[in-house]
């Protein structure tokens, strides 16, 4: 497959995680500016993943990888036609709750 031709697809769980992260920071900071910065960070990280899908950190599952973006990890799965975003994990959370075992 030619580099950069995979489509980014968000699972509903990943969308909910992203929304919860943005909502938390909006309420904590009383502003949306940090959430907007995070959104740009996530989008830039996904652009890198589309170009170089194998560049993320390998998990125990061979087609699931992790991309570090500041204090967050984008957890994604590689298919032949898509990059499927499975979750966004805030690395400052309890590691026992990490979604990838």
JSON list of C-alpha atoms in Angstrom, two decimals:
[
{"chain": "A", "resi": 1, "resn": "UNK", "atom": "CA", "xyz": [0.00, 0.00, 0.00]},
{"chain": "A", "resi": 2, "resn": "UNK", "atom": "CA", "xyz": [1.24, 3.49, -0.79]},
{"chain": "A", "resi": 3, "resn": "UNK", "atom": "CA", "xyz": [2.21, 5.60, 2.22]},
{"chain": "A", "resi": 4, "resn": "UNK", "atom": "CA", "xyz": [-0.36, 8.11, 3.40]},
{"chain": "A", "resi": 5, "resn": "UNK", "atom": "CA", "xyz": [-3.39, 6.52, 1.77]},
{"chain": "A", "resi": 6, "resn": "UNK", "atom": "CA", "xyz": [-4.97, 5.13, 4.92]},
{"chain": "A", "resi": 7, "resn": "UNK", "atom": "CA", "xyz": [-8.07, 6.86, 6.24]},
{"chain": "A", "resi": 8, "resn": "UNK", "atom": "CA", "xyz": [-8.39, 7.88, 9.90]},
{"chain": "A", "resi": 9, "resn": "UNK", "atom": "CA", "xyz": [-11.45, 6.39, 11.61]},
{"chain": "A", "resi": 10, "resn": "UNK", "atom": "CA", "xyz": [-12.41, 7.14, 15.22]},
{"chain": "A", "resi": 11, "resn": "UNK", "atom": "CA", "xyz": [-14.27, 4.55, 17.27]},
{"chain": "A", "resi": 12, "resn": "UNK", "atom": "CA", "xyz": [-17.17, 5.85, 19.30]},
{"chain": "A", "resi": 13, "resn": "UNK", "atom": "CA", "xyz": [-15.20, 5.03, 22.47]},
{"chain": "A", "resi": 14, "resn": "UNK", "atom": "CA", "xyz": [-12.25, 7.13, 21.28]},
{"chain": "A", "resi": 15, "resn": "UNK", "atom": "CA", "xyz": [-14.58, 10.03, 20.42]},
{"chain": "A", "resi": 16, "resn": "UNK", "atom": "CA", "xyz": [-16.07, 9.82, 23.92]},
{"chain": "A", "resi": 17, "resn": "UNK", "atom": "CA", "xyz": [-12.59, 9.79, 25.48]},
{"chain": "A", "resi": 18, "resn": "UNK", "atom": "CA", "xyz": [-11.55, 12.85, 23.48]},
{"chain": "A", "resi": 19, "resn": "UNK", "atom": "CA", "xyz": [-14.76, 14.65, 24.43]},
{"chain": "A", "resi": 20, "resn": "UNK", "atom": "CA", "xyz": [-14.27, 13.80, 28.12]},
{"chain": "A", "resi": 21, "resn": "UNK", "atom": "CA", "xyz": [-10.69, 15.10, 28.03]},
{"chain": "A", "resi": 22, "resn": "UNK", "atom": "CA", "xyz": [-11.78, 18.36, 26.39]},
{"chain": "A", "resi": 23, "resn": "UNK", "atom": "CA", "xyz": [-14.71, 18.76, 28.80]},
{"chain": "A", "resi": 24, "resn": "UNK", "atom": "CA", "xyz": [-12.45, 18.22, 31.81]},
{"chain": "A", "resi": 25, "resn": "UNK", "atom": "CA", "xyz": [-9.93, 20.85, 30.68]},
{"chain": "A", "resi": 26, "resn": "UNK", "atom": "CA", "xyz": [-12.62, 23.31, 29.66]},
{"chain": "A", "resi": 27, "resn": "UNK", "atom": "CA", "xyz": [-14.18, 23.12, 33.12]},
{"chain": "A", "resi": 28, "resn": "UNK", "atom": "CA", "xyz": [-10.88, 23.11, 34.97]},
{"chain": "A", "resi": 29, "resn": "UNK", "atom": "CA", "xyz": [-9.39, 26.07, 33.09]},
{"chain": "A", "resi": 30, "resn": "UNK", "atom": "CA", "xyz": [-12.67, 27.92, 32.50]},
{"chain": "A", "resi": 31, "resn": "UNK", "atom": "CA", "xyz": [-11.51, 28.26, 28.89]},
{"chain": "A", "resi": 32, "resn": "UNK", "atom": "CA", "xyz": [-11.39, 26.22, 25.69]},
{"chain": "A", "resi": 33, "resn": "UNK", "atom": "CA", "xyz": [-7.90, 27.35, 24.65]},
{"chain": "A", "resi": 34, "resn": "UNK", "atom": "CA", "xyz": [-6.08, 24.30, 26.09]},
{"chain": "A", "resi": 35, "resn": "UNK", "atom": "CA", "xyz": [-8.60, 21.93, 24.51]},
{"chain": "A", "resi": 36, "resn": "UNK", "atom": "CA", "xyz": [-8.05, 23.60, 21.15]},
{"chain": "A", "resi": 37, "resn": "UNK", "atom": "CA", "xyz": [-4.28, 23.15, 21.57]},
{"chain": "A", "resi": 38, "resn": "UNK", "atom": "CA", "xyz": [-4.81, 19.48, 22.45]},
{"chain": "A", "resi": 39, "resn": "UNK", "atom": "CA", "xyz": [-7.00, 19.01, 19.39]},
{"chain": "A", "resi": 40, "resn": "UNK", "atom": "CA", "xyz": [-4.24, 20.43, 17.16]},
{"chain": "A", "resi": 41, "resn": "UNK", "atom": "CA", "xyz": [-1.70, 18.17, 18.89]},
{"chain": "A", "resi": 42, "resn": "UNK", "atom": "CA", "xyz": [-3.89, 15.10, 18.29]},
{"chain": "A", "resi": 43, "resn": "UNK", "atom": "CA", "xyz": [-4.47, 16.04, 14.63]},
{"chain": "A", "resi": 44, "resn": "UNK", "atom": "CA", "xyz": [-0.73, 16.59, 14.02]},
{"chain": "A", "resi": 45, "resn": "UNK", "atom": "CA", "xyz": [0.06, 13.25, 15.66]},
{"chain": "A", "resi": 46, "resn": "UNK", "atom": "CA", "xyz": [-2.52, 11.52, 13.46]},
{"chain": "A", "resi": 47, "resn": "UNK", "atom": "CA", "xyz": [-0.99, 13.08, 10.35]},
{"chain": "A", "resi": 48, "resn": "UNK", "atom": "CA", "xyz": [2.34, 11.55, 11.35]},
{"chain": "A", "resi": 49, "resn": "UNK", "atom": "CA", "xyz": [0.66, 8.20, 11.95]},
{"chain": "A", "resi": 50, "resn": "UNK", "atom": "CA", "xyz": [-0.93, 8.26, 8.49]},
{"chain": "A", "resi": 51, "resn": "UNK", "atom": "CA", "xyz": [2.50, 8.87, 6.91]},
{"chain": "A", "resi": 52, "resn": "UNK", "atom": "CA", "xyz": [4.34, 6.37, 9.12]},
{"chain": "A", "resi": 53, "resn": "UNK", "atom": "CA", "xyz": [1.83, 3.96, 10.71]},
{"chain": "A", "resi": 54, "resn": "UNK", "atom": "CA", "xyz": [4.49, 1.57, 11.99]},
{"chain": "A", "resi": 55, "resn": "UNK", "atom": "CA", "xyz": [6.31, 4.34, 13.89]},
{"chain": "A", "resi": 56, "resn": "UNK", "atom": "CA", "xyz": [4.18, 4.01, 17.02]},
{"chain": "A", "resi": 57, "resn": "UNK", "atom": "CA", "xyz": [5.18, 1.94, 20.02]},
{"chain": "A", "resi": 58, "resn": "UNK", "atom": "CA", "xyz": [4.18, -1.70, 19.65]},
{"chain": "A", "resi": 59, "resn": "UNK", "atom": "CA", "xyz": [1.72, -3.21, 22.09]},
{"chain": "A", "resi": 60, "resn": "UNK", "atom": "CA", "xyz": [1.22, -6.88, 22.88]},
{"chain": "A", "resi": 61, "resn": "UNK", "atom": "CA", "xyz": [-1.23, -6.97, 19.95]},
{"chain": "A", "resi": 62, "resn": "UNK", "atom": "CA", "xyz": [0.84, -6.72, 16.75]},
{"chain": "A", "resi": 63, "resn": "UNK", "atom": "CA", "xyz": [-1.51, -4.35, 14.90]},
{"chain": "A", "resi": 64, "resn": "UNK", "atom": "CA", "xyz": [-2.27, -2.04, 17.85]},
{"chain": "A", "resi": 65, "resn": "UNK", "atom": "CA", "xyz": [0.21, 0.74, 18.47]},
{"chain": "A", "resi": 66, "resn": "UNK", "atom": "CA", "xyz": [0.66, 3.76, 20.73]},
{"chain": "A", "resi": 67, "resn": "UNK", "atom": "CA", "xyz": [1.65, 7.28, 19.68]},
{"chain": "A", "resi": 68, "resn": "UNK", "atom": "CA", "xyz": [2.82, 9.60, 22.46]},
{"chain": "A", "resi": 69, "resn": "UNK", "atom": "CA", "xyz": [1.44, 13.15, 22.25]},
{"chain": "A", "resi": 70, "resn": "UNK", "atom": "CA", "xyz": [2.49, 15.20, 25.28]},
{"chain": "A", "resi": 71, "resn": "UNK", "atom": "CA", "xyz": [0.81, 13.58, 28.32]},
{"chain": "A", "resi": 72, "resn": "UNK", "atom": "CA", "xyz": [-1.45, 11.45, 26.14]},
{"chain": "A", "resi": 73, "resn": "UNK", "atom": "CA", "xyz": [-1.16, 8.27, 24.13]},
{"chain": "A", "resi": 74, "resn": "UNK", "atom": "CA", "xyz": [-3.17, 7.77, 20.98]},
{"chain": "A", "resi": 75, "resn": "UNK", "atom": "CA", "xyz": [-4.01, 4.08, 20.80]},
{"chain": "A", "resi": 76, "resn": "UNK", "atom": "CA", "xyz": [-4.61, 2.96, 17.25]},
{"chain": "A", "resi": 77, "resn": "UNK", "atom": "CA", "xyz": [-4.99, -0.11, 15.09]},
{"chain": "A", "resi": 78, "resn": "UNK", "atom": "CA", "xyz": [-3.52, -0.47, 11.62]},
{"chain": "A", "resi": 79, "resn": "UNK", "atom": "CA", "xyz": [-5.53, -2.09, 8.84]},
{"chain": "A", "resi": 80, "resn": "UNK", "atom": "CA", "xyz": [-4.75, -2.16, 5.14]},
{"chain": "A", "resi": 81, "resn": "UNK", "atom": "CA", "xyz": [-7.05, 0.81, 4.44]},
{"chain": "A", "resi": 82, "resn": "UNK", "atom": "CA", "xyz": [-7.50, 2.56, 7.79]},
{"chain": "A", "resi": 83, "resn": "UNK", "atom": "CA", "xyz": [-5.91, 3.89, 10.94]},
{"chain": "A", "resi": 84, "resn": "UNK", "atom": "CA", "xyz": [-8.53, 3.15, 13.60]},
{"chain": "A", "resi": 85, "resn": "UNK", "atom": "CA", "xyz": [-8.20, 5.33, 16.70]},
{"chain": "A", "resi": 86, "resn": "UNK", "atom": "CA", "xyz": [-9.24, 3.09, 19.60]},
{"chain": "A", "resi": 87, "resn": "UNK", "atom": "CA", "xyz": [-8.69, 5.41, 22.55]},
{"chain": "A", "resi": 88, "resn": "UNK", "atom": "CA", "xyz": [-6.82, 8.41, 23.92]},
{"chain": "A", "resi": 89, "resn": "UNK", "atom": "CA", "xyz": [-5.14, 7.68, 27.23]},
{"chain": "A", "resi": 90, "resn": "UNK", "atom": "CA", "xyz": [-3.97, 10.35, 29.67]},
{"chain": "A", "resi": 91, "resn": "UNK", "atom": "CA", "xyz": [-0.68, 8.91, 30.95]},
{"chain": "A", "resi": 92, "resn": "UNK", "atom": "CA", "xyz": [-1.15, 10.64, 34.32]},
{"chain": "A", "resi": 93, "resn": "UNK", "atom": "CA", "xyz": [-3.95, 8.20, 35.19]},
{"chain": "A", "resi": 94, "resn": "UNK", "atom": "CA", "xyz": [-3.58, 5.07, 37.27]},
{"chain": "A", "resi": 95, "resn": "UNK", "atom": "CA", "xyz": [-1.59, 2.61, 35.11]},
{"chain": "A", "resi": 96, "resn": "UNK", "atom": "CA", "xyz": [-3.76, -0.26, 36.34]},
{"chain": "A", "resi": 97, "resn": "UNK", "atom": "CA", "xyz": [-6.61, 1.23, 34.29]},
{"chain": "A", "resi": 98, "resn": "UNK", "atom": "CA", "xyz": [-4.59, 1.26, 31.04]},
{"chain": "A", "resi": 99, "resn": "UNK", "atom": "CA", "xyz": [-6.90, -0.08, 28.31]},
{"chain": "A", "resi": 100, "resn": "UNK", "atom": "CA", "xyz": [-4.32, -2.25, 26.50]},
{"chain": "A", "resi": 101, "resn": "UNK", "atom": "CA", "xyz": [-3.34, -5.36, 28.40]}
]
